[in-house]
Each structure stands twice: as structure tokens, then as C-alpha cells.
CSV table of C-alpha atoms and ligand atoms in Angstrom, one decimal:
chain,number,residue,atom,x,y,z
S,693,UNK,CA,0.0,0.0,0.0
S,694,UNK,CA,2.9,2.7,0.9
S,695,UNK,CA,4.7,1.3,-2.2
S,696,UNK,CA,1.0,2.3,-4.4
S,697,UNK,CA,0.9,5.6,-2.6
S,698,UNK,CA,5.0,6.5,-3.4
S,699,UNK,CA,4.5,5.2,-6.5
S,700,UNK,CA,1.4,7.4,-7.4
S,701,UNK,CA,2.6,10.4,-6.1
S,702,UNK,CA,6.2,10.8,-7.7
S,703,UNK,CA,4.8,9.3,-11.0
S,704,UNK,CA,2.7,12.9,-10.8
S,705,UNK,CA,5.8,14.7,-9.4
S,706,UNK,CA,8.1,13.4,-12.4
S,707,UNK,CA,5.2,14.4,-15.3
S,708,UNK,CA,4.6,17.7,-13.4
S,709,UNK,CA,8.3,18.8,-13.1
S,710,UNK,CA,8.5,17.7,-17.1
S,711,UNK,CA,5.5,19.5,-17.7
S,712,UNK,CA,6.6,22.9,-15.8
S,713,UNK,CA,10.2,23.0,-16.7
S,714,UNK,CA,9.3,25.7,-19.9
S,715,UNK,CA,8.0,27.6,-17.4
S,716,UNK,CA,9.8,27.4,-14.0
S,717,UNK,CA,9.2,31.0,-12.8
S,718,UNK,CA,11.2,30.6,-9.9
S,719,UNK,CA,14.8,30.7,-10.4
S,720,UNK,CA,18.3,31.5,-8.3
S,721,UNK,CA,18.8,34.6,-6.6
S,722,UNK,CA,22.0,35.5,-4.1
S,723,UNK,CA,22.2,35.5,-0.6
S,724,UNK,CA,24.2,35.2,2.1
S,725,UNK,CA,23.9,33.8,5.4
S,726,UNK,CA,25.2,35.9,8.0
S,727,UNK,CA,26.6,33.3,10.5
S,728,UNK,CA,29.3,31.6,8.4
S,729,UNK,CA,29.4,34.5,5.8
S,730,UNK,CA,28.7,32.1,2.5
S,731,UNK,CA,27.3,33.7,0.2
S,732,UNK,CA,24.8,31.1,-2.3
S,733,UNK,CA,23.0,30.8,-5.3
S,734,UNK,CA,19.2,29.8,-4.2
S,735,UNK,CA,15.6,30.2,-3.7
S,736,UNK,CA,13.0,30.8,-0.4
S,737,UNK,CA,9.9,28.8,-0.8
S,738,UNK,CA,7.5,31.4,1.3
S,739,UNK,CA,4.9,28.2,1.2
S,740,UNK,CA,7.1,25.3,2.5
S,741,UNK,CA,9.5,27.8,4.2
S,742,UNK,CA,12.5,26.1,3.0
S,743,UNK,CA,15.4,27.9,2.0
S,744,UNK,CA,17.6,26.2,-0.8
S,745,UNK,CA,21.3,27.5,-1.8
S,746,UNK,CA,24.2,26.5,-3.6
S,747,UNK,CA,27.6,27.5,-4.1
S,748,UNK,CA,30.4,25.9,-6.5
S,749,UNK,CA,34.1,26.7,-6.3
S,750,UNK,CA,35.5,28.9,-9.6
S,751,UNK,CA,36.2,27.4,-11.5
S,752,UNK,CA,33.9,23.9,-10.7
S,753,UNK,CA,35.6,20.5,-9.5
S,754,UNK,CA,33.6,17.2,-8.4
S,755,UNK,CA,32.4,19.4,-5.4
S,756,UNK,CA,29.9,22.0,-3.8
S,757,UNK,CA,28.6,23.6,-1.0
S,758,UNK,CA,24.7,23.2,0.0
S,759,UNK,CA,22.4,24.8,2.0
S,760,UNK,CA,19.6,23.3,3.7
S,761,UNK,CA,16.9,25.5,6.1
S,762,UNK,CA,13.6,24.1,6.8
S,763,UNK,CA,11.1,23.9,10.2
S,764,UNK,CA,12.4,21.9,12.5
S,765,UNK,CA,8.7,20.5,13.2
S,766,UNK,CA,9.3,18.6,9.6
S,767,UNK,CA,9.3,14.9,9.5
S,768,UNK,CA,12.2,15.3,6.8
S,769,UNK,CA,13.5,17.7,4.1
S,770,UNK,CA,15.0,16.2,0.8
S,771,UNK,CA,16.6,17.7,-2.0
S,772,UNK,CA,17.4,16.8,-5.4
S,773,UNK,CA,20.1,18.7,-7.0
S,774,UNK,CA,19.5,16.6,-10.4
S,775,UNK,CA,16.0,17.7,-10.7
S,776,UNK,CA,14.4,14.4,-10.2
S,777,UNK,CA,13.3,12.1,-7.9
S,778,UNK,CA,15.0,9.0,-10.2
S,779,UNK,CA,18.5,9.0,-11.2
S,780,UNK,CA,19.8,11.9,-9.3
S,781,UNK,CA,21.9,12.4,-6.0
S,782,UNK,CA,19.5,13.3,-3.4
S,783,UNK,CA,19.8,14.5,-0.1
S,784,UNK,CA,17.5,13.8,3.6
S,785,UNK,CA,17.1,15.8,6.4
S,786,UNK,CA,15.9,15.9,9.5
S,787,UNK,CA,16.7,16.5,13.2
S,788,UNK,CA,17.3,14.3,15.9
S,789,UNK,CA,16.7,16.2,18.6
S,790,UNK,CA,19.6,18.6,18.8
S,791,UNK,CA,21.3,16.6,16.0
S,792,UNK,CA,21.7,17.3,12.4
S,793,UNK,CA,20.7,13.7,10.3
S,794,UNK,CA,22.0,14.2,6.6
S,795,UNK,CA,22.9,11.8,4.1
S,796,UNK,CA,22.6,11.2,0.1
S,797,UNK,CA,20.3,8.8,-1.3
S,798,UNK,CA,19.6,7.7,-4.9
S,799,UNK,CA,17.2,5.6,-6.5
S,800,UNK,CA,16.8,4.3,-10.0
S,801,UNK,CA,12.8,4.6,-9.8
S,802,UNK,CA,10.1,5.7,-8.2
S,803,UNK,CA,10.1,4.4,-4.8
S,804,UNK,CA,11.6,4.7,-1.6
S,805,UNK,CA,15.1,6.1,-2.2
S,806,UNK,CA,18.1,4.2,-0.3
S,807,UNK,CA,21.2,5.4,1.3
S,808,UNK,CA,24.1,6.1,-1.2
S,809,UNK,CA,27.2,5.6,-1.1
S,810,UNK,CA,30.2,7.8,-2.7
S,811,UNK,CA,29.5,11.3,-1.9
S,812,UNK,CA,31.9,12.2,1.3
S,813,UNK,CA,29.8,14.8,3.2
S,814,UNK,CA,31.0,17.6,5.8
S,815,UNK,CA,29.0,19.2,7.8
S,816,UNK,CA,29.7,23.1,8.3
S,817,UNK,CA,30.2,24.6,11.6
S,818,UNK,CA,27.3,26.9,11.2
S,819,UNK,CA,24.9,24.1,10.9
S,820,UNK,CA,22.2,24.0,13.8
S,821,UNK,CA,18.9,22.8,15.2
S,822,UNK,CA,17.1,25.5,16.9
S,823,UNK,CA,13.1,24.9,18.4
S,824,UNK,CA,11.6,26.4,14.7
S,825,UNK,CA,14.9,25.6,12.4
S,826,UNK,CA,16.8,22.6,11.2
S,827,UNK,CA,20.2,24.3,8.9
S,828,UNK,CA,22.5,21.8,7.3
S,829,UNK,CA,25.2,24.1,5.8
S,830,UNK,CA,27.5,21.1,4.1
S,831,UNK,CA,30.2,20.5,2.5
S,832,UNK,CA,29.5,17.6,-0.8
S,833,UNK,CA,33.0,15.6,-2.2
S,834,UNK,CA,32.5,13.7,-5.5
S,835,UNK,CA,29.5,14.6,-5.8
S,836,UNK,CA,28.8,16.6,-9.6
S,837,UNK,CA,28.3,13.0,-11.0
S,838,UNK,CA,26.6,9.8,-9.8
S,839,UNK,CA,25.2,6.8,-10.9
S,840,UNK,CA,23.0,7.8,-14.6
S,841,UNK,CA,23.7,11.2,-14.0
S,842,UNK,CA,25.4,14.4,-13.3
S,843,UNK,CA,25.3,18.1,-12.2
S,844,UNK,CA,24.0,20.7,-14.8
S,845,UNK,CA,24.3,17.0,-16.8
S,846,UNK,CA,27.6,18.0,-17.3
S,847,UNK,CA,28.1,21.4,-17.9
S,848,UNK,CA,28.9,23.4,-14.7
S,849,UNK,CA,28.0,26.5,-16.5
S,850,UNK,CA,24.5,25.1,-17.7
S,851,UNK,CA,21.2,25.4,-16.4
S,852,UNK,CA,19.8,23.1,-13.1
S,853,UNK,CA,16.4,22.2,-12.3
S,854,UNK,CA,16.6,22.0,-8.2
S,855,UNK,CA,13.7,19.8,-6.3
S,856,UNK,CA,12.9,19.5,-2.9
S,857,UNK,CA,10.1,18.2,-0.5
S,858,UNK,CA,8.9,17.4,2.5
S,859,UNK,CA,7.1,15.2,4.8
S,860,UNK,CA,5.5,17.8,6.9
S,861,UNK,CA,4.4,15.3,9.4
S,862,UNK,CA,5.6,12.5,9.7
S,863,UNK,CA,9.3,11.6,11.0
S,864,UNK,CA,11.1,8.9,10.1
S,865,UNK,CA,10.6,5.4,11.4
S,866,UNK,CA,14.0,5.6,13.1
S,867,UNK,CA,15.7,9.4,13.4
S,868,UNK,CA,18.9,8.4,14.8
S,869,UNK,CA,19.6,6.1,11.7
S,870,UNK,CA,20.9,8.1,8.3
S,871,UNK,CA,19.8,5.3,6.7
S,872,UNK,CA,15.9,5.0,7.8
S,873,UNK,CA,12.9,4.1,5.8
S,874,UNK,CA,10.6,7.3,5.4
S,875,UNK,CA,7.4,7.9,4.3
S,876,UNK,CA,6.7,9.7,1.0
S,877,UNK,CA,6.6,13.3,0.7
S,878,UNK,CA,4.0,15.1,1.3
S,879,UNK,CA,4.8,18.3,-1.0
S,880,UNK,CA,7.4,19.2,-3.0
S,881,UNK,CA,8.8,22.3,-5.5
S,882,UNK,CA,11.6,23.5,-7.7
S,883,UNK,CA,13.3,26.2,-8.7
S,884,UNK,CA,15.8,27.0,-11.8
S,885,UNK,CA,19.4,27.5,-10.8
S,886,UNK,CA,21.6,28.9,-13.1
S,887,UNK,CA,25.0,26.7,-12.1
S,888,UNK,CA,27.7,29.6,-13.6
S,889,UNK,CA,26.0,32.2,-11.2
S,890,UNK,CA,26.8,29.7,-8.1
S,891,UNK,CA,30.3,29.7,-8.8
S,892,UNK,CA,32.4,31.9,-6.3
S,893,UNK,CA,36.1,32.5,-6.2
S,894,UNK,CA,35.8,32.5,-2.2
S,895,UNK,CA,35.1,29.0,-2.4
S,896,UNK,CA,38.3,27.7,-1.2
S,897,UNK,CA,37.6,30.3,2.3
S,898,UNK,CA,34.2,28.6,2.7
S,899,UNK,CA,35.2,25.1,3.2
S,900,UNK,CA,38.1,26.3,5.5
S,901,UNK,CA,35.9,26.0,8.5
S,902,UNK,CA,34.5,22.5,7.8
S,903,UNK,CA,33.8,20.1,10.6
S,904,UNK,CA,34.5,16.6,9.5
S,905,UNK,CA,31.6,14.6,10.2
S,906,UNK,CA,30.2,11.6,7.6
S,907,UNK,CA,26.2,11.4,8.5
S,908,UNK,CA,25.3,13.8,11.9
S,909,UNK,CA,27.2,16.3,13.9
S,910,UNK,CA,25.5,16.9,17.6
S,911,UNK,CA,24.6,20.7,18.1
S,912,UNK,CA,25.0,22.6,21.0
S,913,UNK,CA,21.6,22.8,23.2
S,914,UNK,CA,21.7,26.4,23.2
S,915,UNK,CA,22.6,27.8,19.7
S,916,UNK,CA,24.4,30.9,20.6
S,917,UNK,CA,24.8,33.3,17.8
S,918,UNK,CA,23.2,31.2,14.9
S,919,UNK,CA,22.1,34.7,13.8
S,920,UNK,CA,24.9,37.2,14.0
S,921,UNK,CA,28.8,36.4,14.3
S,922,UNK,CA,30.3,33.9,11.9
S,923,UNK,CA,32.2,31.0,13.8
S,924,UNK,CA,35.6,32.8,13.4
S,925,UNK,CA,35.1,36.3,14.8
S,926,UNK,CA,36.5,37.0,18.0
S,927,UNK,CA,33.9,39.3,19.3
S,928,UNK,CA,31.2,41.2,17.4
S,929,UNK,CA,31.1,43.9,20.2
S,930,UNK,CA,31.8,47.3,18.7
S,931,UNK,CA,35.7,48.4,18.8
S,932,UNK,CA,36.8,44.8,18.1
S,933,UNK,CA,38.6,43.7,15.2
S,934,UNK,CA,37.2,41.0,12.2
S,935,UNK,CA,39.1,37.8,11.7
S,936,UNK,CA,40.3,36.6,8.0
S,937,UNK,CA,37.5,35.4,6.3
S,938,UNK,CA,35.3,36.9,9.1
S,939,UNK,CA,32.0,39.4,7.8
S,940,UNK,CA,32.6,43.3,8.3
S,941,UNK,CA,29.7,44.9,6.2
S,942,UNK,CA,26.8,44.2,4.4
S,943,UNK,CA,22.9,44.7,4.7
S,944,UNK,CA,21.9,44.6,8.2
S,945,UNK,CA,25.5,44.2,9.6
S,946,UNK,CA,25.5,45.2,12.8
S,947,UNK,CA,29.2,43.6,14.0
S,948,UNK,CA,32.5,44.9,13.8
S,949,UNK,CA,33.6,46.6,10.6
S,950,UNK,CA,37.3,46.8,11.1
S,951,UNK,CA,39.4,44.0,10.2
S,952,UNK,CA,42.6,43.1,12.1
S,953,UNK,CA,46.0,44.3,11.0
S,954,UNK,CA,47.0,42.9,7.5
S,955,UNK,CA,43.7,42.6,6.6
S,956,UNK,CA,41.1,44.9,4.1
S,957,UNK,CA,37.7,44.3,4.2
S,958,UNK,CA,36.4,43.6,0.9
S,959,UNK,CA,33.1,44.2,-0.3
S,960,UNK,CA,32.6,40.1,-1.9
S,961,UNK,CA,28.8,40.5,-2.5
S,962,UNK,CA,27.7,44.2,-3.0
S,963,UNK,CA,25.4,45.3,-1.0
S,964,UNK,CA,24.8,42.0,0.6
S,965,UNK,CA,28.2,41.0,2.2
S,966,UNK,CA,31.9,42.3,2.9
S,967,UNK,CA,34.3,40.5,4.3
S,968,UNK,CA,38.2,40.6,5.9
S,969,UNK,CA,40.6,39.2,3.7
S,970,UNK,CA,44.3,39.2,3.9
J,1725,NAG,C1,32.5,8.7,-5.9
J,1725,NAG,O1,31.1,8.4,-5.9
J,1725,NAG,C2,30.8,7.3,-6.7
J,1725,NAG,C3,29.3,7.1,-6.6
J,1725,NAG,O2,28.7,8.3,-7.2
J,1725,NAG,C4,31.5,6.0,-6.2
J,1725,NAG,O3,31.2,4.9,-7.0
J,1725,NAG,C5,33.0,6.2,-6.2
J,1725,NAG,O4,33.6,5.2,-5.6
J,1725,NAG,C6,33.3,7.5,-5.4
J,1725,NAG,N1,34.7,7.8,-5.5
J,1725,NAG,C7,35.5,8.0,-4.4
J,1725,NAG,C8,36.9,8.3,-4.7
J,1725,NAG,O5,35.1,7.9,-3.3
J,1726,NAG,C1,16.9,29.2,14.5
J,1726,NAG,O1,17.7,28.9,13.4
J,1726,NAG,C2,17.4,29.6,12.2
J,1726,NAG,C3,18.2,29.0,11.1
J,1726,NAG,O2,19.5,29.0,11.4
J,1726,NAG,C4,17.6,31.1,12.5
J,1726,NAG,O3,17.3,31.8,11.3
J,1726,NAG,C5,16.8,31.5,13.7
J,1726,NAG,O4,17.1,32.9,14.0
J,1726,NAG,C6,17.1,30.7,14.9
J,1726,NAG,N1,16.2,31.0,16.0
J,1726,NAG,C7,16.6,31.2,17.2
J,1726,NAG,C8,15.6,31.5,18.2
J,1726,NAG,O5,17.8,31.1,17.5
J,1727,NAG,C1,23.7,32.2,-16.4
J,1727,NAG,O1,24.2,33.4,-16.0
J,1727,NAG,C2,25.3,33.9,-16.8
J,1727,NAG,C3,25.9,35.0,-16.0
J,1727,NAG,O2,24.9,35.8,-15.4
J,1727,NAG,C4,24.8,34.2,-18.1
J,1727,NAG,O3,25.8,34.8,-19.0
J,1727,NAG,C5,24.2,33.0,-18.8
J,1727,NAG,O4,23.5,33.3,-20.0
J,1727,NAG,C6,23.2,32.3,-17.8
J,1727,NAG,N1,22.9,30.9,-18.3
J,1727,NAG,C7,21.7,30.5,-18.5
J,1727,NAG,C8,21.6,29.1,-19.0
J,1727,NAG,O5,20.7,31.1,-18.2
């Protein structure tokens, strides 16, 4: 019976997405996120409140950086970054209490997607589980091409059909395991990404603050400030000094603007994002 319902429902997804992609309306636009200063390529859904970005270095190798940001209350967020539900390296989310749970799937079909192996996943330091958020900021390894297919099919520079969904409700059977059987989604989306646009030259400076962590890295209780100061500044009270790679302007910056000696701060994202670099 779960199998008929899967089946029905991402049968409908797959004609739909086909059926839309002439007219995807919603496509890429920048932002960055102001607690580990990345600045992506992405889209907001203001229905499903999930927050999609992605970042590529410049110019691309067999890696990238995503962004995941969806309700905590959610059974599980996936994503496809090939479009589909079939043939494409997916991605599911979900907490486990104060714990991120993250790992890549694939499936050949249109059924329950399994656990994947390949893609070597790291988990960035500004990832959190608050009481209304889950954020996986992470790190992907090997992962522009997998089994029957491939980023941007691949071209780097080309255009990219992003999916994602959710199961609103319903968690899965087991949250501690990566690996768990979940129930289908209960809604899902896309948006266009333009791939060339999510390149960055500060690529190399994102990944510099990577946690290593294969499947789940355990969050603090409290989340101290998810919201303002990037994991390397020092202090963000006013007279102190940014660290390399640290944010000191931008919309709505409100921490230090001075970098420390040898650095200039460097406007990377006009007007969204400045930043200290040697
Ligand atoms: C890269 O991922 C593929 C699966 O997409 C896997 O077959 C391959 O062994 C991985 N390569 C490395 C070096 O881990
Ligand atoms: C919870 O996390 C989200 C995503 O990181 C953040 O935007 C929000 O401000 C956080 N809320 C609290 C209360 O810290
Ligand atoms: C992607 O963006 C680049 C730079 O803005 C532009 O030159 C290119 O035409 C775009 N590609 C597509 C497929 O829209």
C-alpha cells in the first residue's frame, strides 16, 4: 500500500516537473547567510518555508557547497540537486533532537530512495537545530556526478532544475539512523538554478571552517549566535577587530567593521556581504 501511494505520487511529481520545466518561474537569486558569511546561489519557498542555496568553487571540480533550512517540526526535508526524484543524488534531512541527520540517497525509480554511497559529506560549523529551524550548511565531495547522472548534466556552467520536499508530518521510522525508511513526501517544489551564477572565487575560504563529520554532527543545546557572528570572529562587540574570512559589512551588519591588522575588508557580495581578507 505505501509502495502504491509512493508510486502514485512521484509518478505525478516526475510528469509535473517535465511539464513545468518551460516555465519554471522561480529561479536563483543570491544571498548570504550571515553566521558563516557564504554567500549562495538559491531560492526561499514562502509556502514550504524552505530555503535552498548553492555555491560551486570557480572554477567547478567534483564538489559544492549546500544549504539546507527548513522547520524543524518537519518529519524530513529532501533535495534533489538533479532535478528528479530518479537517477539523481538526493539529499534527507531531519533532526534528531539537537542533531543534524544528513545523508545522500539515490534511486533508480520511483520508490523509496536508499542510502548512497560515494559522496563524502561535511558538515559546516554553522549548521544548527534550533526549536523552529533545522540548517544543514554542508560540504559535498564527488559529488557533480553519480550513478545515470550528473550536475548541470555535465556542464557546470549550464542550467539546473533543483527539487525538494517534505514530509510535513511524519518523521522517520527511526531518526537516529541516516539510513531510515521514510514515508513519502507530502509536498514538494523547484526552482531554476543557473550553475555559472553559483560559482564563487571565495570558495576555497568557505570550506576552511568544515567540521568533519560523515552522517550527523550533535549541536549545542543552546545555539548561541546562529544569527549574528560567523564562527571565526573573535567578538562582534563594537571596537573589536574582524578575523580573516570573518563578515565586516553588508545589509543589516550590525558587527565589527574593522578588520585586524593585514587585513582589508572587501566588499565580496555588493550590498549583501563584505568580508576581511588578507
Ligand atoms: C565517488 O562516488 C561514486 C558514486 O557516485 C562512487 O562509485 C565512487 O567510488 C566515489 N569515488 C570515491 C573516490 O570515493
Ligand atoms: C533558529 O535557526 C534559524 C536558522 O539558522 C535562524 O534563522 C533563527 O534565527 C534561529 N532562531 C533562534 C531563536 O535562534
Ligand atoms: C547564467 O548566468 C550567466 C551570467 O549571469 C549568463 O551569462 C548565462 O547566460 C546564464 N545561463 C543560463 C543558462 O541562463
Amino acid at each position: 500500500m505505501a509502495f502504491n501511494k509512493v508510486l502514485t505520487v512521484t509518478l505525478f511529481l516526475a510528469g509535473l516537473v517535465m511539464a513545468a520545466i518551460p516555465v519554471a518561474a522561480q529561479s536563483n537569486s543570491p544571498f548570504c547567510d550571515s553566521a558563516s558569511g557564504i554567500c549562495f546561489q538559491g531560492y526561499t519557498d514562502p509556502e514550504l518555508d524552505i530555503t535552498i542555496g548553492l555555491v560551486l568553487p570557480d572554477p567547478p571540480t567534483d564538489e559544492f557547497i549546500v544549504q539546507m533550512v527548513a522547520p524543524a517540526s518537519y518529519g524530513y526535508t529532501g533535495l534533489s540537486v538533479g532535478g528528479t526524484m530518479a537517477d539523481s543524488l538526493l539529499f534527507t534531512l531531519w533532526p534528531n533532537g539537537n542533531d543534524i541527520v544528513l545523508g545522500p540517497r539515490w534511486t533508480s525509480g520511483y520508490v523509496l530512495p536508499e542510502p548512497y554511497a560515494g559522496p563524502q559529506i561535511t558538515l559546516l560549523p554553522d549548521s544548527t537545530v534550533n526549536s523552529t529551524y533545522i540548517k544543514a550548511t554542508f560540504r559535498c565531495q564527488n559529488c557533480t556526478t553519480w550513478t545515470d547522472g550528473s550536475l548541470g548534466s555535465g556542464d557546470q556552467g549550464a542550467f539546473q532544475l533543483i527539487a525538494y520536499v517534505a514530509q510535513t508530518t511524519t518523521p522517520p521510522d527511526d531518526p537516529a539512523d541516516v539510513g531510515s525508511t521514510i514515508i513519502e513526501h507530502d509536498d514538494f517544489d523547484f526552482f531554476g538554478m543557473n550553475l555559472t551564477q553559483a560559482q564563487s572565487t571565495l570558495y576555497s575560504s568557505y570550506i576552511a571552517g568544515g567540521v568533519a563529520s560523515t552522517t550527523s554532527l550533535p549541536t549545542t543545546t543552546s545555539h548561541p549566535s546562529s544569527t549574528s557572528a560567523p564562527p571565526t570572529t573573535t567578538s562582534s562587540a563594537s571596537g573589536a577587530t574582524q578575523t580573516e574570512w570573518g563578515q565586516c559589512g553588508g545589509q543589516g551588519w550590525s558587527g565589527p567593521t574593522a578588520c585586524a591588522a593585514g587585513l582589508t575588508c572587501v566588499a565580496v557580495s555588493p550590498p549583501y556581504y563584505s568580508q576581511c581578507q588578507a
